[in-house]
Coordinates of C-alpha atoms and ligand atoms in Angstrom, one line a residue:
M1 CA -3.1 8.3 -24.4
H2 CA -4.3 11.7 -24.7
I3 CA -2.2 13.7 -22.4
L4 CA -2.9 17.6 -22.9
D5 CA -0.1 19.0 -25.2
A6 CA 0.7 21.7 -22.4
F7 CA 2.1 18.5 -20.3
A8 CA 4.5 17.4 -23.1
D9 CA 7.2 18.5 -20.9
T10 CA 6.7 18.8 -17.4
S11 CA 10.1 19.1 -16.3
R12 CA 8.8 22.4 -14.5
F13 CA 6.3 20.2 -12.2
R14 CA 8.8 17.4 -11.9
T15 CA 11.1 20.1 -10.4
L16 CA 8.4 21.5 -8.2
R17 CA 7.4 17.9 -6.9
R18 CA 10.9 17.2 -6.0
D19 CA 11.3 20.3 -4.0
I20 CA 8.2 19.5 -2.1
H21 CA 9.3 16.1 -1.6
A22 CA 12.6 17.3 0.0
H23 CA 10.6 19.8 2.2
P24 CA 8.2 17.3 4.0
E25 CA 5.9 19.0 6.6
L26 CA 3.5 16.9 9.0
G27 CA -0.2 17.4 9.2
F28 CA -1.3 21.2 10.0
E29 CA 2.4 22.2 9.9
E30 CA 2.5 22.5 5.9
E31 CA 3.5 26.2 6.3
R32 CA 6.1 26.0 3.5
T33 CA 3.9 24.0 1.0
S34 CA 0.9 26.0 1.7
A35 CA 2.8 29.3 1.1
L36 CA 4.3 27.8 -2.2
V37 CA 0.9 26.9 -3.3
A38 CA -0.6 30.2 -2.6
R39 CA 2.3 31.9 -4.5
L40 CA 2.1 29.9 -7.6
L41 CA -1.8 30.0 -8.0
A42 CA -1.7 33.6 -7.4
E43 CA 0.9 34.1 -9.9
W44 CA -1.2 32.3 -12.4
G45 CA -4.3 34.7 -11.8
I46 CA -6.3 32.2 -9.3
A47 CA -8.0 34.0 -6.4
V48 CA -6.3 32.4 -3.3
H49 CA -8.2 32.1 0.1
R50 CA -6.0 30.9 2.8
G51 CA -6.2 29.8 6.6
I52 CA -9.0 27.2 6.2
A53 CA -8.3 24.7 8.8
G54 CA -4.9 26.4 9.3
T55 CA -2.4 25.7 6.3
G56 CA -5.5 24.7 4.3
L57 CA -6.3 26.9 1.1
V58 CA -8.8 27.0 -1.7
G59 CA -8.1 28.6 -5.2
V60 CA -11.0 30.0 -7.1
L61 CA -10.9 30.2 -10.9
R62 CA -14.0 31.3 -12.8
G63 CA -14.2 30.5 -16.6
S64 CA -14.5 32.8 -19.4
L65 CA -17.7 31.5 -20.9
P66 CA -21.0 32.8 -19.7
D67 CA -21.5 31.5 -15.9
T68 CA -24.0 28.7 -15.4
G69 CA -23.4 28.9 -11.9
R70 CA -22.0 25.3 -11.8
T71 CA -19.1 24.6 -9.6
I72 CA -16.7 21.6 -9.0
G73 CA -14.1 20.9 -6.3
L74 CA -10.8 19.4 -6.9
R75 CA -9.0 18.4 -3.9
A76 CA -5.1 17.5 -3.1
D77 CA -3.5 16.6 0.2
M78 CA -0.2 18.2 1.3
D79 CA 1.1 16.5 4.3
A80 CA 3.7 14.0 5.1
L81 CA 4.5 11.2 7.5
P82 CA 6.5 10.7 10.5
L83 CA 9.1 8.3 8.8
Q84 CA 12.8 8.5 8.3
E85 CA 13.5 8.3 4.4
V86 CA 16.0 5.8 3.5
N87 CA 16.3 6.8 0.3
G88 CA 19.6 8.2 -1.2
F89 CA 18.6 10.1 -4.1
A90 CA 19.0 14.1 -4.5
H91 CA 15.6 15.0 -3.6
R92 CA 15.2 12.9 -0.4
S93 CA 13.9 14.6 2.7
T94 CA 16.0 17.2 4.0
H95 CA 14.0 16.9 7.4
D96 CA 15.0 14.1 9.7
G97 CA 12.0 11.9 10.7
R98 CA 9.6 13.5 8.1
M99 CA 9.0 11.8 4.4
H100 CA 6.5 12.3 1.6
A101 CA 5.9 8.4 1.9
C102 CA 2.4 8.7 0.6
G103 CA 2.8 10.5 -2.3
H104 CA 0.9 13.7 -1.2
D105 CA 3.7 15.9 -2.7
G106 CA 2.7 14.4 -6.2
H107 CA -1.0 14.9 -5.3
T108 CA -0.1 18.6 -4.6
T109 CA 1.9 19.0 -7.8
M110 CA -0.8 17.3 -10.1
L111 CA -3.7 19.7 -9.1
L112 CA -1.2 22.8 -9.2
A113 CA -0.2 21.8 -12.9
A114 CA -3.9 21.6 -13.5
A115 CA -4.8 24.7 -12.1
W116 CA -2.0 26.2 -14.1
Q117 CA -3.5 24.9 -17.6
L118 CA -7.0 25.6 -16.3
A119 CA -6.0 29.4 -15.5
Q120 CA -4.5 29.6 -19.1
R121 CA -7.5 27.8 -21.3
R122 CA -10.6 29.2 -18.9
D123 CA -12.7 27.3 -21.6
F124 CA -15.3 26.8 -19.4
A125 CA -18.7 28.1 -17.8
G126 CA -18.6 28.0 -14.2
T127 CA -16.2 28.0 -11.2
V128 CA -13.4 25.5 -10.3
H129 CA -12.5 25.4 -6.5
F130 CA -9.0 24.1 -6.0
I131 CA -8.9 22.5 -2.3
F132 CA -5.7 22.0 -0.8
Q133 CA -6.3 20.5 2.6
P134 CA -3.9 19.7 5.6
A135 CA -3.5 16.9 7.6
E136 CA -4.9 14.0 5.9
E137 CA -2.7 11.4 7.6
M138 CA -2.9 9.8 10.9
G139 CA -6.6 10.5 11.5
K140 CA -6.1 14.3 11.8
A141 CA -9.2 14.9 9.6
G142 CA -8.1 18.2 8.0
A143 CA -10.8 17.5 5.4
K144 CA -13.3 17.5 8.3
K145 CA -11.9 20.6 10.1
M146 CA -12.1 22.4 6.4
I147 CA -15.7 21.4 6.3
D148 CA -16.3 22.6 9.7
E149 CA -14.8 25.6 9.1
G150 CA -17.3 26.5 6.2
L151 CA -15.3 25.0 3.1
F152 CA -18.6 24.3 1.2
E153 CA -20.7 27.4 2.3
R154 CA -17.8 29.6 1.3
F155 CA -16.9 27.7 -1.9
P156 CA -19.8 25.8 -3.0
C157 CA -19.0 22.5 -5.1
D158 CA -21.8 20.7 -6.8
A159 CA -19.3 17.7 -6.8
V160 CA -15.9 17.0 -5.4
F161 CA -13.1 14.9 -6.9
A162 CA -9.8 13.7 -5.7
L163 CA -7.1 11.0 -6.9
H164 CA -4.5 9.1 -4.9
N165 CA -1.5 7.3 -6.4
F166 CA -1.5 3.5 -5.9
N167 CA 0.7 0.6 -6.7
L168 CA -1.5 -1.0 -9.3
G169 CA 1.5 -2.4 -11.0
R170 CA 1.3 -0.4 -14.2
V171 CA 2.0 3.3 -14.6
G172 CA -0.9 5.6 -15.4
N173 CA -4.0 3.4 -15.0
F174 CA -6.8 4.4 -13.0
A175 CA -9.0 2.3 -10.6
L176 CA -12.1 3.1 -8.8
N177 CA -15.8 1.8 -8.3
H178 CA -19.2 3.2 -8.0
G179 CA -19.6 2.8 -4.1
A180 CA -17.8 1.8 -1.2
L181 CA -14.0 2.2 -2.4
M182 CA -12.4 2.5 1.0
A183 CA -13.1 1.3 4.5
S184 CA -14.0 3.3 7.5
S185 CA -11.2 3.5 10.3
N186 CA -11.7 3.0 14.0
T187 CA -9.9 2.3 16.9
W188 CA -11.3 0.7 20.2
R189 CA -10.0 -0.2 23.6
V190 CA -12.0 -2.1 26.3
T191 CA -10.6 -1.2 30.0
V192 CA -11.8 -3.9 32.4
R193 CA -11.6 -2.8 36.3
G194 CA -11.5 -5.7 38.8
R195 CA -9.6 -5.8 42.1
G196 CA -6.0 -6.5 42.0
T197 CA -4.2 -9.0 44.5
H198 CA -1.2 -11.5 44.7
A199 CA -1.0 -13.9 42.0
S200 CA -0.7 -16.7 44.1
M201 CA -4.1 -15.9 45.8
P202 CA -6.6 -15.0 43.0
H203 CA -9.7 -16.0 45.2
T204 CA -8.9 -12.8 47.1
G205 CA -9.5 -10.6 44.1
L206 CA -11.2 -10.1 41.0
D207 CA -9.1 -10.9 37.9
P208 CA -9.4 -8.3 35.0
V209 CA -6.8 -10.4 32.9
G210 CA -9.1 -13.3 32.5
A211 CA -11.9 -11.2 31.5
V212 CA -9.9 -9.3 29.0
L213 CA -8.7 -12.8 27.7
E214 CA -12.3 -13.7 27.0
I215 CA -13.2 -10.4 25.6
A216 CA -10.4 -10.6 23.0
Q217 CA -11.5 -14.2 22.0
A218 CA -15.3 -13.4 21.7
L219 CA -14.3 -10.2 19.7
R220 CA -12.3 -12.3 17.2
S221 CA -15.5 -13.9 16.0
L222 CA -17.6 -10.8 16.4
V223 CA -17.8 -9.7 12.8
A224 CA -18.7 -13.0 11.4
R225 CA -21.6 -13.2 13.7
T226 CA -22.6 -9.7 12.9
I227 CA -22.2 -9.0 9.6
P228 CA -23.7 -11.1 6.6
S229 CA -20.7 -13.0 4.7
T230 CA -21.6 -11.2 1.7
E231 CA -20.4 -8.1 3.1
R232 CA -16.8 -7.3 4.1
A233 CA -15.5 -5.9 7.5
L234 CA -12.7 -6.5 9.8
L235 CA -12.1 -6.5 13.5
A236 CA -8.4 -6.7 14.6
V237 CA -7.4 -7.4 18.0
T238 CA -3.7 -5.9 18.3
Q239 CA -3.0 -4.6 21.7
I240 CA -3.5 -6.3 25.1
Q241 CA -2.0 -5.1 28.4
G242 CA -2.3 -6.7 31.9
S243 CA 0.1 -6.2 35.0
D244 CA 3.6 -4.8 35.1
A245 CA 4.7 -7.9 37.0
P246 CA 4.4 -11.7 36.7
N247 CA 3.1 -12.2 40.2
V248 CA 0.6 -9.5 40.2
I249 CA -2.9 -9.7 39.2
P250 CA -3.6 -5.9 38.3
D251 CA -6.5 -3.6 39.4
E252 CA -7.3 -3.2 35.3
A253 CA -6.6 -4.5 32.0
W254 CA -7.2 -3.5 28.6
V255 CA -7.4 -5.0 25.1
G256 CA -7.6 -2.9 21.9
G257 CA -7.5 -2.8 18.2
T258 CA -9.0 -1.5 14.9
V259 CA -12.4 -1.8 13.0
R260 CA -12.7 -1.4 9.3
T261 CA -16.0 -1.3 7.4
F262 CA -17.3 -0.4 4.0
S263 CA -20.5 1.1 5.6
V264 CA -21.8 3.3 8.5
D265 CA -24.5 0.6 9.0
A266 CA -22.0 -2.1 9.5
L267 CA -20.0 0.0 11.9
D268 CA -22.9 0.8 14.0
K269 CA -23.7 -3.0 14.3
I270 CA -20.1 -3.9 15.1
E271 CA -19.9 -1.0 17.6
A272 CA -23.2 -1.9 19.4
R273 CA -22.0 -5.6 19.5
L274 CA -18.7 -5.0 20.8
R275 CA -20.1 -3.0 23.9
H276 CA -22.4 -5.5 24.7
L277 CA -20.1 -8.4 24.7
A278 CA -17.5 -6.6 26.5
G279 CA -19.9 -5.4 29.0
H280 CA -21.5 -8.5 29.7
I281 CA -18.4 -10.8 29.9
A282 CA -16.8 -8.3 32.1
Q283 CA -20.0 -8.6 34.5
A284 CA -19.9 -12.4 34.3
H285 CA -16.3 -11.8 35.9
E286 CA -17.8 -9.2 38.5
C287 CA -15.7 -6.7 36.9
Q288 CA -16.5 -3.4 35.0
A289 CA -15.9 -2.8 31.7
E290 CA -15.2 0.7 29.9
V291 CA -15.3 0.7 26.2
M292 CA -13.7 3.4 24.0
F293 CA -14.7 3.4 20.5
R294 CA -13.3 6.1 18.2
R295 CA -14.6 6.8 14.6
A296 CA -11.3 8.2 13.1
S297 CA -12.5 8.3 9.5
P298 CA -15.8 7.1 7.6
P299 CA -15.9 4.8 4.6
V300 CA -14.9 6.4 1.2
V301 CA -18.3 6.0 -0.7
N302 CA -18.3 7.1 -4.2
H303 CA -21.3 8.3 -5.7
P304 CA -22.6 6.4 -8.8
A305 CA -23.3 9.2 -11.2
E306 CA -20.2 11.2 -10.5
A307 CA -18.0 8.0 -10.6
R308 CA -19.5 7.1 -14.1
F309 CA -18.7 10.8 -15.2
A310 CA -15.1 10.4 -13.8
A311 CA -14.5 7.4 -15.4
E312 CA -15.5 8.7 -18.8
V313 CA -12.8 11.3 -18.5
M314 CA -10.3 8.6 -17.3
R315 CA -11.2 6.6 -20.6
E316 CA -10.4 9.8 -22.5
I317 CA -7.1 10.4 -21.1
V318 CA -5.8 7.0 -21.1
G319 CA -8.1 4.6 -22.9
A320 CA -10.6 1.9 -21.8
E321 CA -8.0 -0.9 -21.3
M322 CA -6.1 1.4 -18.5
V323 CA -9.5 2.2 -16.6
D324 CA -10.8 -0.5 -13.9
E325 CA -14.2 0.8 -12.9
D326 CA -15.0 -2.3 -10.7
L327 CA -12.2 -2.3 -8.0
P328 CA -13.1 -4.2 -4.9
G329 CA -12.9 -1.8 -1.9
V330 CA -9.4 -1.7 -0.1
L331 CA -9.2 -1.6 3.7
G332 CA -7.1 1.6 4.0
A333 CA -8.7 4.7 5.1
E334 CA -8.9 8.2 3.6
D335 CA -9.8 11.5 5.0
F336 CA -11.5 12.7 1.6
A337 CA -14.4 10.4 2.9
H338 CA -15.6 13.4 5.1
M339 CA -16.3 15.3 1.7
L340 CA -18.0 12.6 0.2
M341 CA -20.4 12.3 3.2
V342 CA -21.8 15.7 2.7
R343 CA -21.1 16.4 -1.3
P344 CA -21.6 14.1 -4.1
G345 CA -18.2 13.0 -5.8
C346 CA -15.6 10.3 -6.7
Y347 CA -12.3 9.4 -5.4
A348 CA -9.9 6.9 -7.6
F349 CA -6.5 5.7 -7.7
L350 CA -3.8 6.3 -10.2
G351 CA -1.2 3.9 -10.8
N352 CA 2.2 4.9 -9.6
G353 CA 4.0 1.8 -11.3
D354 CA 6.1 -1.0 -9.8
G355 CA 9.1 1.1 -8.7
D356 CA 11.2 1.1 -11.7
H357 CA 11.1 4.9 -11.5
R358 CA 13.1 5.2 -8.7
M359 CA 16.7 5.9 -9.6
A360 CA 20.0 4.7 -8.0
G361 CA 19.9 5.4 -4.3
H362 CA 16.5 4.2 -3.5
G363 CA 16.0 2.3 -0.3
P364 CA 15.7 -1.6 -0.4
G365 CA 12.1 -1.6 0.5
P366 CA 9.1 -1.9 -1.8
C367 CA 7.7 1.2 -3.7
I368 CA 4.6 1.3 -1.8
I369 CA 3.0 4.1 0.1
H370 CA 4.0 4.4 3.9
N371 CA 7.3 2.7 3.3
T372 CA 10.7 4.5 4.0
S373 CA 11.9 3.5 0.3
F374 CA 8.6 5.1 -1.5
D375 CA 8.8 7.9 -4.2
F376 CA 6.1 9.5 -6.2
N377 CA 6.3 8.4 -9.9
D378 CA 6.8 11.6 -11.8
D379 CA 5.8 10.1 -15.0
I380 CA 2.1 10.5 -13.8
I381 CA 2.0 14.1 -13.1
P382 CA 0.9 14.9 -16.9
I383 CA -1.9 12.0 -16.7
G384 CA -3.3 12.9 -13.4
A385 CA -3.0 16.7 -14.3
S386 CA -4.9 16.1 -17.8
Y387 CA -7.7 14.2 -15.8
F388 CA -8.2 17.3 -13.3
V389 CA -8.3 19.7 -16.5
R390 CA -10.7 17.6 -18.5
L391 CA -12.8 16.9 -15.6
A392 CA -13.2 20.5 -14.8
E393 CA -14.0 21.3 -18.4
R394 CA -16.4 18.7 -19.1
W395 CA -18.1 19.2 -15.7
L396 CA -18.4 22.8 -16.6
A397 CA -19.2 22.7 -20.1
P398 CA -22.1 24.9 -21.1
D399 CA -23.7 22.2 -23.1
R400 CA -23.6 19.6 -20.4
P401 CA -27.0 18.3 -19.7
S402 CA -28.4 18.3 -15.8
A403 CA -28.2 15.2 -14.4
Ligands
LIG501 ZN1 -1.2 7.9 3.6
LIG502 ZN1 -1.9 9.3 1.1

């Protein structure tokens, strides 16, 4: 391990992380967290620009070496989830029904720790942009909102990088790949309109429930008929609604679910096929189908050159045996995808351990994200912070050859 000396004692950042954990705020409501981040960055001499996508903010730090015009963006997310924490330890959530169950308290802290160190060292040529985004969770797309409000015009970034904690078993191992790392997330609903009637006289109506059942069946084999078997994609049928009464054929019925893909191309094909099948099956029943297909988050697709660069830095910090550069894509979704659609960069996972770090008083659940027993592992703060520091220093090294 080559953790920076400055992080040998991270008690200050451990305390900070636990303070943020105790005060979770939902997407676009991160007032306290955002104010805390802004205060610390300013204290360390970093220029702060607030109010980008509401509670989002950017810190700007220029190196002390002659400026090369190069720039890098480092991003952390700040929001919590609407969950009731069951942990009993001292830093548990003080807000009912809100919890840092995805470790964004830790992401914010790791980037702050890196900012603190970079502001002291300043041994780089160019500019670091520290991007603290709101509303990563629940499809609120805070990253997209920041981009729409001019993030990369105001704060140009040659490349952007982000980290997410993950239950990879070990503490402090990195995992990434050079392409599609996380899936696109999309929701769909097919509403079928027929003509309701008494259930004992179906011949007098047009039954939308029958059409919905056939649509649901057809959709369950859609992916295999649409996407090559060498690619991964998923269509789940998870919701179905007919009449409120057992003896009523309703005027309308609906079926819904989620679609996950690792490319926009696969997503285009699946959406087109879904619309085609739903429309024609409904028509065969003399009903009408209305299809809602909402693209919540695009796939997270790493850029190969930046992924290779990031993996180099990871090996410098934790050694080659702790870096998995070929992780199969995972089906979760992540808002950082929007940034990688418009800028080169790399997203990666950092091992949060298997839960041993939780002191007495944690809940009975596993230590995986989006779980009411979860807690971020403070032992990885120095690892993630060292990674961000060295990433910036190497990206902005005066002698780095152009790609
Ligand atoms: Zn999450
Ligand atoms: Zn998360």
